[in-house]
CSV table of C-alpha atoms and ligand atoms in Angstrom, one decimal:
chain,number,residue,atom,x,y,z
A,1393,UNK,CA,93.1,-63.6,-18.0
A,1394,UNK,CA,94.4,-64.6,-14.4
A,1395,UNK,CA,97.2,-62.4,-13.5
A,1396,UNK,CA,98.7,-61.2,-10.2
A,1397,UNK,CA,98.2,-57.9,-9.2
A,1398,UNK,CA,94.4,-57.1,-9.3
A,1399,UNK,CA,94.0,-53.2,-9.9
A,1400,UNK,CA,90.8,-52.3,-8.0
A,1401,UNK,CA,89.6,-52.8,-5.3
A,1402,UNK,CA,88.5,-56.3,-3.7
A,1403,UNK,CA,84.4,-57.0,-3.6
A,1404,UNK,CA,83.7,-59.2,-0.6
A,1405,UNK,CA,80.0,-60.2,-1.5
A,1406,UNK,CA,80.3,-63.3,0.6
A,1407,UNK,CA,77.6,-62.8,3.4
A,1408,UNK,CA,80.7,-62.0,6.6
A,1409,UNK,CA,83.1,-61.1,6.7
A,1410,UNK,CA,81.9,-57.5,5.2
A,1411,UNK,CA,83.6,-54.9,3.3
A,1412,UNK,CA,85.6,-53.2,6.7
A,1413,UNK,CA,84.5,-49.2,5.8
A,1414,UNK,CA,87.7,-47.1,5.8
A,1415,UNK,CA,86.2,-45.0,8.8
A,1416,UNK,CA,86.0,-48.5,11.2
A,1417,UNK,CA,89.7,-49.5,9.7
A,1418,UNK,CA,90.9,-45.9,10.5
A,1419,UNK,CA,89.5,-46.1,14.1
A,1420,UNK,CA,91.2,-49.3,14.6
A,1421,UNK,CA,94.2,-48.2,13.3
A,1422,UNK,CA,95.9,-47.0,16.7
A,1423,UNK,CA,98.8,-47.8,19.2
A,1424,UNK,CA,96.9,-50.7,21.6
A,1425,UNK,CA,96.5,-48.5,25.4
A,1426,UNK,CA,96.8,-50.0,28.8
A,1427,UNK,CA,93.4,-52.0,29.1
A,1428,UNK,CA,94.1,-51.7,32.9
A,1429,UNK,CA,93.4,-47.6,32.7
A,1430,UNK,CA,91.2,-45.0,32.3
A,1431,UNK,CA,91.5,-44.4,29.2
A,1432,UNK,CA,90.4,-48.0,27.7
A,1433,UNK,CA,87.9,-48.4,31.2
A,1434,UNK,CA,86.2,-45.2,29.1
A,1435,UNK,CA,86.2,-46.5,25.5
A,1436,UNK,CA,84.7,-50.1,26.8
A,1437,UNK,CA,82.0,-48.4,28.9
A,1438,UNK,CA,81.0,-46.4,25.6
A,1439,UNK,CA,81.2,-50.0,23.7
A,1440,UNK,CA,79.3,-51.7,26.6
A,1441,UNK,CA,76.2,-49.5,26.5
A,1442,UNK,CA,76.0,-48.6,22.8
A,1443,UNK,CA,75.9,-52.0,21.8
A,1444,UNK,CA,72.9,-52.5,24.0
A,1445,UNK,CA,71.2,-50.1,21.7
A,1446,UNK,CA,71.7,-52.8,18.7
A,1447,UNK,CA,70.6,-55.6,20.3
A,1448,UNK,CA,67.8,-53.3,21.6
A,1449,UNK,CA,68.1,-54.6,25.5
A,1450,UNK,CA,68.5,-53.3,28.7
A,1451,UNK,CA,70.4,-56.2,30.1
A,1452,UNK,CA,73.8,-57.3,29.6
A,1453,UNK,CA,75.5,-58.0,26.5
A,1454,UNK,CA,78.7,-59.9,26.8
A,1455,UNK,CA,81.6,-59.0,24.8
A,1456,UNK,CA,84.7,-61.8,24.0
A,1457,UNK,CA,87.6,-61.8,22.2
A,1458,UNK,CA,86.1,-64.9,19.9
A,1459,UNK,CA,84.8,-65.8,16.3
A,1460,UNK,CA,80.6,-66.3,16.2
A,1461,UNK,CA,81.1,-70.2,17.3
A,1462,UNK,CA,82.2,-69.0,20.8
A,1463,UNK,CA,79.4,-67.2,21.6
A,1464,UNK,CA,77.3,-70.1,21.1
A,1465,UNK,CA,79.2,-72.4,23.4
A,1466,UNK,CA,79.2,-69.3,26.2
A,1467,UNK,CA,75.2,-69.3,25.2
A,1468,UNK,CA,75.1,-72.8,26.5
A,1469,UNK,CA,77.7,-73.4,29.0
A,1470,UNK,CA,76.3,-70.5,31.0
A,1471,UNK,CA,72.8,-71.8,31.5
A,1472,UNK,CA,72.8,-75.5,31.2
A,1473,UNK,CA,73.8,-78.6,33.1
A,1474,UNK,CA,75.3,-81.5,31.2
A,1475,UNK,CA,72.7,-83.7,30.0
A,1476,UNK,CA,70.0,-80.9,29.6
A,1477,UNK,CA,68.0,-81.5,26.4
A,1478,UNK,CA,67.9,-78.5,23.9
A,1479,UNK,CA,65.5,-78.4,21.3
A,1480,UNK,CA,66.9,-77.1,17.5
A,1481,UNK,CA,65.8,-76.7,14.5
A,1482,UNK,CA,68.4,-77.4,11.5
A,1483,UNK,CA,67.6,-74.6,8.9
A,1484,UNK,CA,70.9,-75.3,7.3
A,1485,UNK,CA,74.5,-75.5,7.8
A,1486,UNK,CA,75.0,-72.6,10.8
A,1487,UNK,CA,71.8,-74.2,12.9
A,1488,UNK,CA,74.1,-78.0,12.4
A,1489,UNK,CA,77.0,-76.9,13.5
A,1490,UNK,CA,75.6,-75.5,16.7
A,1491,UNK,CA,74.0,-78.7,17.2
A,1492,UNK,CA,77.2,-80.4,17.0
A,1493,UNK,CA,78.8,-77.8,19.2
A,1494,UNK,CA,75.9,-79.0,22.0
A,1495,UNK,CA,76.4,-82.6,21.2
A,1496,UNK,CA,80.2,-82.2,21.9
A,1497,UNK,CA,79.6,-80.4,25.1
A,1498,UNK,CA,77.4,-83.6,26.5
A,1499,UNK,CA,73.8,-81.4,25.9
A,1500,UNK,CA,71.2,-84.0,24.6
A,1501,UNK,CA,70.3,-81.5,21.7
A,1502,UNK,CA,67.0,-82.8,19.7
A,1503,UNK,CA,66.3,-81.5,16.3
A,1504,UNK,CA,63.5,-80.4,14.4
A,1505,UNK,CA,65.0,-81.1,10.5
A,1506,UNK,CA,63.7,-78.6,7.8
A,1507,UNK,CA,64.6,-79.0,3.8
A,1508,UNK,CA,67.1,-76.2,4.1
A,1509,UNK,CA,65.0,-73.7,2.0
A,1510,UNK,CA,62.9,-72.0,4.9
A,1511,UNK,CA,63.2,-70.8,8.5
A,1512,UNK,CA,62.1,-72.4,11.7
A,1513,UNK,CA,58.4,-73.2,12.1
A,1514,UNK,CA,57.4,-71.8,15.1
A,1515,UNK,CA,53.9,-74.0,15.4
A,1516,UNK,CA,56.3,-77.1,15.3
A,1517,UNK,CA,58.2,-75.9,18.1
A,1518,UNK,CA,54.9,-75.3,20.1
A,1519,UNK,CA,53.7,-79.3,18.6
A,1520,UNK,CA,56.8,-79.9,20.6
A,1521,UNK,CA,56.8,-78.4,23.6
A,1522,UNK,CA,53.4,-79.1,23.9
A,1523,UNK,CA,54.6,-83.0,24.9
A,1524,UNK,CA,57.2,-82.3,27.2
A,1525,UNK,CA,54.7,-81.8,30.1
A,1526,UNK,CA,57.3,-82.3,32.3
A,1527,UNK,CA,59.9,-79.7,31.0
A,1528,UNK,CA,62.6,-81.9,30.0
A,1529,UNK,CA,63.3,-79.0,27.3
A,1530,UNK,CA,65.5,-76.6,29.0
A,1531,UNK,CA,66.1,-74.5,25.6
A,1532,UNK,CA,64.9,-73.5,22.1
A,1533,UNK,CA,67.9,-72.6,20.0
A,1534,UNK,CA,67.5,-71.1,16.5
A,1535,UNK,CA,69.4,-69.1,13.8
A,1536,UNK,CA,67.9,-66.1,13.3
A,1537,UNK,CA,69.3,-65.7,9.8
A,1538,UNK,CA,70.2,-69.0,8.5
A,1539,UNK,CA,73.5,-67.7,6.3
A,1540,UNK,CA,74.0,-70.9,4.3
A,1541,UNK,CA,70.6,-70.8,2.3
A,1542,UNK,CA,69.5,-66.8,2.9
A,1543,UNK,CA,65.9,-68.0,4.9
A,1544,UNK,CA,65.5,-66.2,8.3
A,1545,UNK,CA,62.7,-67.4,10.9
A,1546,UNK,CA,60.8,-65.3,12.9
A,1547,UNK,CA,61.4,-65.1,16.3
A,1548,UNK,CA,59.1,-62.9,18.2
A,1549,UNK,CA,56.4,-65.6,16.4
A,1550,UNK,CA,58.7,-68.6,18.1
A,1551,UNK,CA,58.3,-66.8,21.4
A,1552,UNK,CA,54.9,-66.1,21.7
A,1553,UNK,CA,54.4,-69.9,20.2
A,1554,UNK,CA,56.4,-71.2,23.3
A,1555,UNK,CA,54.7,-68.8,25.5
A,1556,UNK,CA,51.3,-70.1,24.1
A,1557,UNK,CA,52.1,-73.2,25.1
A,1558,UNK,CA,53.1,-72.3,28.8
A,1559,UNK,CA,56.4,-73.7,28.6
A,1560,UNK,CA,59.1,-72.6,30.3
A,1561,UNK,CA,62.4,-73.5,28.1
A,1562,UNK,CA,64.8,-70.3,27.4
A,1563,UNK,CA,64.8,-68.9,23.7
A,1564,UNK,CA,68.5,-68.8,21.9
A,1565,UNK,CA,68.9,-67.2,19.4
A,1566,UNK,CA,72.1,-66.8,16.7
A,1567,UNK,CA,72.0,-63.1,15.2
A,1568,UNK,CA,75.6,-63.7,13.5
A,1569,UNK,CA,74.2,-62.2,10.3
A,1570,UNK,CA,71.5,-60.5,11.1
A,1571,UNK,CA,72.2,-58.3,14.1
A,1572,UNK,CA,72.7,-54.4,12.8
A,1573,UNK,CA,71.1,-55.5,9.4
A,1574,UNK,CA,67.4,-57.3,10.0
A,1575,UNK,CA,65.2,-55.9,12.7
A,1576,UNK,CA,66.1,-57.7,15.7
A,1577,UNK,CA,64.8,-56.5,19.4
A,1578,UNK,CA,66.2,-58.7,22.4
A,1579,UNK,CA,64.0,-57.6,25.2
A,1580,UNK,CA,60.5,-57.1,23.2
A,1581,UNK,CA,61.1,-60.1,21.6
A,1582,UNK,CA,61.5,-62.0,24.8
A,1583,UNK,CA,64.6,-63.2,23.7
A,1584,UNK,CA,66.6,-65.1,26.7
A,1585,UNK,CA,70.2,-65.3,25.0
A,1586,UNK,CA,71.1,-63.2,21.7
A,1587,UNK,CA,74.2,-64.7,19.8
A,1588,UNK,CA,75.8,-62.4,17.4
A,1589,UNK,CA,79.3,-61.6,16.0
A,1590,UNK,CA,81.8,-58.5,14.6
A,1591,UNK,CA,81.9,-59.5,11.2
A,1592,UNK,CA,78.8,-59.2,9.6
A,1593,UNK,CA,76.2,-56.5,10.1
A,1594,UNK,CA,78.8,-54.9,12.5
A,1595,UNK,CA,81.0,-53.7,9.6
A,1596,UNK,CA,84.0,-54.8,11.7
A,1597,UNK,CA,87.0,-57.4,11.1
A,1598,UNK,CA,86.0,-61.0,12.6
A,1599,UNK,CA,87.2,-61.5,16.2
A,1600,UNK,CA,84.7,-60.4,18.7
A,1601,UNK,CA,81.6,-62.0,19.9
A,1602,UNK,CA,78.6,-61.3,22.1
A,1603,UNK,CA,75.8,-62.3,24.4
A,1604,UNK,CA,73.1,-60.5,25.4
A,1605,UNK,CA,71.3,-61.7,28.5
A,1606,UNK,CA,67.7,-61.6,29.6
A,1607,UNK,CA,67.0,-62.2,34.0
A,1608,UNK,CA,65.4,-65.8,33.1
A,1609,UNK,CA,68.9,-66.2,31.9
A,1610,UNK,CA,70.7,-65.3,34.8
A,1611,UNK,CA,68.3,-66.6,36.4
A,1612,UNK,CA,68.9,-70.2,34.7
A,1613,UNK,CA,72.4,-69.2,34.9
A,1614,UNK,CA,72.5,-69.7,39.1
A,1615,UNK,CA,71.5,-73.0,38.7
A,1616,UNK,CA,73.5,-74.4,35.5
A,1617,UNK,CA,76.0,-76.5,36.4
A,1618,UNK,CA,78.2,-77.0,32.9
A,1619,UNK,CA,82.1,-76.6,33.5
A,1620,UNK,CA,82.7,-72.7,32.2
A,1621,UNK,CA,85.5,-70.5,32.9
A,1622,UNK,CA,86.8,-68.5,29.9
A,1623,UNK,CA,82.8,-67.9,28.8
A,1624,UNK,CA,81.4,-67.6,32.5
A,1625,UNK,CA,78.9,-64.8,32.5
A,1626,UNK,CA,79.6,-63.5,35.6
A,1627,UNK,CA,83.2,-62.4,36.0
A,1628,UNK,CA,82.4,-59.9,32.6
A,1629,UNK,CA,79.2,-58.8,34.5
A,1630,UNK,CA,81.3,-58.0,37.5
A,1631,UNK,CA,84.8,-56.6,35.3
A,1632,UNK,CA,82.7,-54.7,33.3
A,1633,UNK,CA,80.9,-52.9,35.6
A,1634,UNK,CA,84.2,-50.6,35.7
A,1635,UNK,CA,84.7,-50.8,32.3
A,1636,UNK,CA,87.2,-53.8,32.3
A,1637,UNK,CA,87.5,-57.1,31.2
A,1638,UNK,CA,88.3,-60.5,33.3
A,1639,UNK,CA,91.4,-61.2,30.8
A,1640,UNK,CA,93.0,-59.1,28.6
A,1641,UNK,CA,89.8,-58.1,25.3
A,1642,UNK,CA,90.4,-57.0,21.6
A,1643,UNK,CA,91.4,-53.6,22.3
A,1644,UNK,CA,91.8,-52.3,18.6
A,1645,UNK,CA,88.8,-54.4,18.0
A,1646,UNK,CA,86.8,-52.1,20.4
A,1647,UNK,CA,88.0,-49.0,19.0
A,1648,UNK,CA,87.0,-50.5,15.9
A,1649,UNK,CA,83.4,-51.7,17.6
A,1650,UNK,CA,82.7,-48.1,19.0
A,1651,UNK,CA,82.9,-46.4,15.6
A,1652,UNK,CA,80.6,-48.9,13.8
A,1653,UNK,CA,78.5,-48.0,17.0
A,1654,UNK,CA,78.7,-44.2,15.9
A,1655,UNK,CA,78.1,-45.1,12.5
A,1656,UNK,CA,74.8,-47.3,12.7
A,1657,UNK,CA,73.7,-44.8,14.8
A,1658,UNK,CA,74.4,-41.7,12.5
A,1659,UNK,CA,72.6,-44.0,9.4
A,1660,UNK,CA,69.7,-44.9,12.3
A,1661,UNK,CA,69.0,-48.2,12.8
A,1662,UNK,CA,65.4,-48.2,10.8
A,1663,UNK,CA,67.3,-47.1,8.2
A,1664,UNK,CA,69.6,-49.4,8.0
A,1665,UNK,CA,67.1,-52.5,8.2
A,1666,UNK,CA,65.3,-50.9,5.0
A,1667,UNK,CA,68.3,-50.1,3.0
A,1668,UNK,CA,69.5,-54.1,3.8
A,1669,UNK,CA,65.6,-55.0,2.7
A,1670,UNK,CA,65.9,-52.7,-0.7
A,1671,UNK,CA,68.6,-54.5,-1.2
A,1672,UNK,CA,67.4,-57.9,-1.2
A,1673,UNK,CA,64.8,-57.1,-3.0
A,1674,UNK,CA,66.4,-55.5,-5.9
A,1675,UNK,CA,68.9,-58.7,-6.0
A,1676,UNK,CA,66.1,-61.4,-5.8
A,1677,UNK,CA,64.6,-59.3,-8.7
A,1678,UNK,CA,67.8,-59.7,-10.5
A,1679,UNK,CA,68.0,-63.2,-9.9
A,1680,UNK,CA,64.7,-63.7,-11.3
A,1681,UNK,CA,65.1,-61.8,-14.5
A,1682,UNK,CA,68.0,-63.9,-14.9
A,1683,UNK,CA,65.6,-67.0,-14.7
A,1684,UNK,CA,67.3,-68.6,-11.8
A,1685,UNK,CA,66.2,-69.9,-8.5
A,1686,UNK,CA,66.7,-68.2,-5.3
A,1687,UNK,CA,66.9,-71.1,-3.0
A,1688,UNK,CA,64.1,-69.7,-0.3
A,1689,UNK,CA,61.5,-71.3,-1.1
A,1690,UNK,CA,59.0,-69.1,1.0
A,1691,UNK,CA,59.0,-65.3,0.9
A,1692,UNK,CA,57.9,-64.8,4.4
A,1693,UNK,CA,61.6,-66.1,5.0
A,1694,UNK,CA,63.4,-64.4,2.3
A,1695,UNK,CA,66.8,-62.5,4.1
A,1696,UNK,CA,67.8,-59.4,4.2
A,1697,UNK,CA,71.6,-59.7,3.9
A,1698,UNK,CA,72.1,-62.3,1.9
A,1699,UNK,CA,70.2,-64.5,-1.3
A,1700,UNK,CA,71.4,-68.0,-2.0
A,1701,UNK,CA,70.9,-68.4,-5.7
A,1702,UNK,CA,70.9,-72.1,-7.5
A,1703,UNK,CA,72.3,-72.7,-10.5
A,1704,UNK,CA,70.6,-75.4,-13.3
A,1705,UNK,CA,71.8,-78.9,-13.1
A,1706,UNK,CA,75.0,-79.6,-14.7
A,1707,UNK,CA,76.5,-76.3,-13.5
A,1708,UNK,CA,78.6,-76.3,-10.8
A,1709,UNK,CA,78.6,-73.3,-9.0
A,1710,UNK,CA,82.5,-73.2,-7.5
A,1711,UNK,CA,83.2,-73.1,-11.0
A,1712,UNK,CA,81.1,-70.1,-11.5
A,1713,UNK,CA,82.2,-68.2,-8.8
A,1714,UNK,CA,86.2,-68.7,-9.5
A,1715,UNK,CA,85.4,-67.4,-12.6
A,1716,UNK,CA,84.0,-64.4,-11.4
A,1717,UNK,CA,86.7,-64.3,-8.9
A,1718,UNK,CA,89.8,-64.3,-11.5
A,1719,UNK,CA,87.6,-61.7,-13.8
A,1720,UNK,CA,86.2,-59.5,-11.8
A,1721,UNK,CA,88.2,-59.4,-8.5
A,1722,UNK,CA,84.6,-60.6,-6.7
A,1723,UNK,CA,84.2,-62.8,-4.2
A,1724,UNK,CA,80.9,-64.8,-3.9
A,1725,UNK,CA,79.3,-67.3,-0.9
A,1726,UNK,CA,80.2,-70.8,-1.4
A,1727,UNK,CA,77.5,-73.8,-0.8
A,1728,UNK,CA,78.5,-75.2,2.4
A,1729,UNK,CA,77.9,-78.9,3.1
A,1730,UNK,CA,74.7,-80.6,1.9
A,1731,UNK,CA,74.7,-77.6,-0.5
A,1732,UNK,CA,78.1,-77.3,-1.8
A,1733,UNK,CA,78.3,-77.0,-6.1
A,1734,UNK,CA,75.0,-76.6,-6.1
A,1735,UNK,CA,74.4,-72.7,-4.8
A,1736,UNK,CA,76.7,-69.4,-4.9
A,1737,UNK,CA,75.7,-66.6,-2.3
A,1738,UNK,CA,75.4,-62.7,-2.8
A,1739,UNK,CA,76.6,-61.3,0.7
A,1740,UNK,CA,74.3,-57.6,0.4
A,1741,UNK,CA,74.8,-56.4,4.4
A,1742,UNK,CA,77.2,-54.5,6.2
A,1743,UNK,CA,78.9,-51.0,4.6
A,1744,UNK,CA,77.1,-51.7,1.2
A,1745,UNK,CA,75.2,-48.8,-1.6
A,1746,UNK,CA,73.8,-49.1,-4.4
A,1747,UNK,CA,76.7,-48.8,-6.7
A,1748,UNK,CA,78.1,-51.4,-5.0
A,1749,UNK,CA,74.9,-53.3,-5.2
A,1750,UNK,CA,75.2,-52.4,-9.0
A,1751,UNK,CA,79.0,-54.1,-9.5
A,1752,UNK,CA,77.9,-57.0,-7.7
A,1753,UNK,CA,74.9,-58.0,-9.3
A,1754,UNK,CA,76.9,-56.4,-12.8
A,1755,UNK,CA,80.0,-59.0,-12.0
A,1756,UNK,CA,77.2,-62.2,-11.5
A,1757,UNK,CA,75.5,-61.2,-14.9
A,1758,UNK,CA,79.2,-61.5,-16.8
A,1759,UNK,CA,80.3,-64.2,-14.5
A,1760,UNK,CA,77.2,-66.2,-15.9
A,1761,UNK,CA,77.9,-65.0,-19.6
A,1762,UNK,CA,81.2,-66.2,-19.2
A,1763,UNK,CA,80.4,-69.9,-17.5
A,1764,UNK,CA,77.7,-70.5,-20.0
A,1765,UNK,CA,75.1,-70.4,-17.6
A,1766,UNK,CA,72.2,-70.7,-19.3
A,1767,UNK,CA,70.4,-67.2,-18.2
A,1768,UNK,CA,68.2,-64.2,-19.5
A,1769,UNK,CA,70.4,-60.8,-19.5
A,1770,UNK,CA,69.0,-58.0,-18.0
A,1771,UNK,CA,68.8,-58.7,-14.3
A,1772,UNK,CA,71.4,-56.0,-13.4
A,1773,UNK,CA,69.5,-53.2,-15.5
A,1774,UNK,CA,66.3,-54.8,-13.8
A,1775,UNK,CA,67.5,-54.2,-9.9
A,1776,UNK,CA,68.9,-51.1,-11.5
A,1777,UNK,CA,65.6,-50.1,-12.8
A,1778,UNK,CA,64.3,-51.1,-9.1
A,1779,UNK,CA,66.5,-48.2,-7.3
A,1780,UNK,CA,65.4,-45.7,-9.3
A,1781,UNK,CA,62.1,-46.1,-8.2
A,1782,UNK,CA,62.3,-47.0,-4.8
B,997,LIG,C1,79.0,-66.6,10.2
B,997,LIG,C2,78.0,-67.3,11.1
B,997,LIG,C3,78.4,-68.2,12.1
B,997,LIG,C4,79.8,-68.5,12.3
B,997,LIG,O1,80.4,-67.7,13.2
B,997,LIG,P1,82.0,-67.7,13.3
B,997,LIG,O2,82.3,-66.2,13.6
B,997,LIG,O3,82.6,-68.2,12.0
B,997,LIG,O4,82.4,-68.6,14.5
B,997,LIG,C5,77.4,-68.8,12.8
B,997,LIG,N1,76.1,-68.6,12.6
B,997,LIG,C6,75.7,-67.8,11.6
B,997,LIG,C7,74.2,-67.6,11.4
B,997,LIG,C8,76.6,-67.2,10.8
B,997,LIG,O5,76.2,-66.4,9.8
């Protein structure tokens, strides 16, 4: 029953890019102003101070005009020297490809593997740092939310592990898709750089990226010799100080980026983080009633914005999701890399309720009816059953 006009509208249950809510596309939806006057210097002062409020930090956040991936190069070109060994832990696909991104950029990056079903364990970071008595380790870098298998680590438990320890490397840490979603505080945390993007828990269109900044990181930033100059730290820190940018930013992106501002705010933050966690929770409750495996293997870890599910062997699960795709006008996470076939996501962050909750979960139960999956039935009227009493 493929055909070519899909009546409807589009689900987007991959975990980011998120649904775009009509209210941030309407607020994007302008004639781009003169980012040289004051009426954009205005708008990016508001967008400069309310997104400290997300990341929960007094210092600087850094905004570019870049995808996720840039952000972690400006994380590392801004406070390391080439030959500087890192210290990562591979939780999954995201955490690899920032440890490829280091390799490239000549930073001796040494990894702490994981089976790709839990997050980083913070007492092996401290086994670590324990030996490097003579602080070869100039950084910790982990995903906060490790989006290929739905695991997140926590990272106030990594800091005071490296604390404990007395070491003095700087804590990295992606929030791609966690940040506006998960609780996540920057400065309590003792979090040095914060990584995050526009397209996930931000509700917005993909194309804008940030830092936020502790003093140890400026700090390490004074002495860090790495070639930067479209990510350097300071010309923002000194452009936006007036409300303007070293080259020419998103503009429509920002008008965009102050409404989902207005909008988390309006929800409240707390409240957000709990209606992200009642989700997860009704959808691993689904999954389970459909007798499948959620691939988190420890519930300490289990995300808040997305659940990687497995299917049985002999199912491949590219299949499953084009089906569902072609039916139901829903699209689902692939598995990416080592994981590929073998798992489908459920994206449940961003601009998300429970009907839409509902429709996902309802188009996965039919997908798998449809694919001959072997499953139980009932999981939708399960997480359905969930929200009515919590
Ligand atoms: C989406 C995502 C990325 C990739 O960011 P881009 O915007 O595609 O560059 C990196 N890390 C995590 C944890 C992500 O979820």
């Amino acid at each position: 029953m493929s055909q070519k006009y899909k009546t409807g509208r589009h689900l987007l249950q991959i975990p980011g890019p998120t649904n775009v809510p009509d209210r941030i596309l309407r607020a994007m939806d302008y004639p781009t102003i003169d980012h040289r006057g004051e009426e954009f210097f205005s708008l990016a002062k508001k967008c400069l101070t309310g997104i400290k409020d997300i990341f929960k930090t007094e210092s600087n956040v850094i905004i570019y005009p870049a995808s996720g991936t840039g952000a972690w190069e400006a994380a590392l070109v801004n406070t390391l020297s080439p030959g500087d060994t890192v210290l990562m832990i591979e939780t999954g696909h995201f955490a690899s490809l920032w440890v490829k991104l280091a390799k490239r950029l000549g930073i001796n990056s040494e990894l702490i593997e994981t089976n790709w079903r839990r997050g980083a364990d913070a007492e092996k970071i401290a086994e670590r740092l324990l030996l490097d008595k003579t602080g070869e380790i100039k950084a910790v870098c982990i995903v906060h939310n490790e989006t290929s298998t739905g695991a997140m680590s926590d990272v106030f438990k990594v800091r005071k592990c490296i604390d404990h320890v007395g070491h003095n490397a700087l804590l990295m840490v992606d929030t791609i898709s966690s940040l506006a979603s998960s609780e996540y505080c920057h400065d309590d945390w003792g979090v040095d750089v914060t990584v995050s993007g526009s397209q996930k828990g931000l509700m917005l269109p993909p194309g804008l990226s940030f830092n936020a900044i502790s003093k140890k990181a400026l700090a390490a930033y004074k002495r860090a010799t790495m070639p930067r100059s479209y990510w350097d730290w300071r010309e923002h820190i000194e452009a936006n100080s007036t409300g303007s940018f070293p080259y020419t930013p998103a503009t429509n992106m920002l008008f965009g980026l102050n409404e989902a501002i207005l909008m988390l705010k309006e929800e409240g933050l707390e409240n957000v983080f709990a209606r992200h966690k009642r989700y997860a929770e009704a959808t691993r409750l689904a999954v389970q009633t459909w007798g499948l495996e959620v691939l988190c293997e420890n519930e300490n870890d289990f995300s808040n914005t997305l659940t990687a599910v497995l299917l049985p062997d002999g199912h491949n699960a590219d299949e499953f999701r084009s089906i569902v795709l072609d039916n139901f006008n829903m699209s689902l996470g692939n598995g990416l890399s080592r994981l590929a076939g073998k798992v489908f996501r459920i994206g449940h962050l961003g601009d998300f309720n429970d009907l839409m909750l509902i429709a996902t979960l309802g188009g996965i139960e039919m997908g798998l009816s449809k694919s001959s999956v072997p499953h139980q039935v009932g999981g939708t009227q399960a997480a359905m059953q969930f929200l009515k009493q919590n």
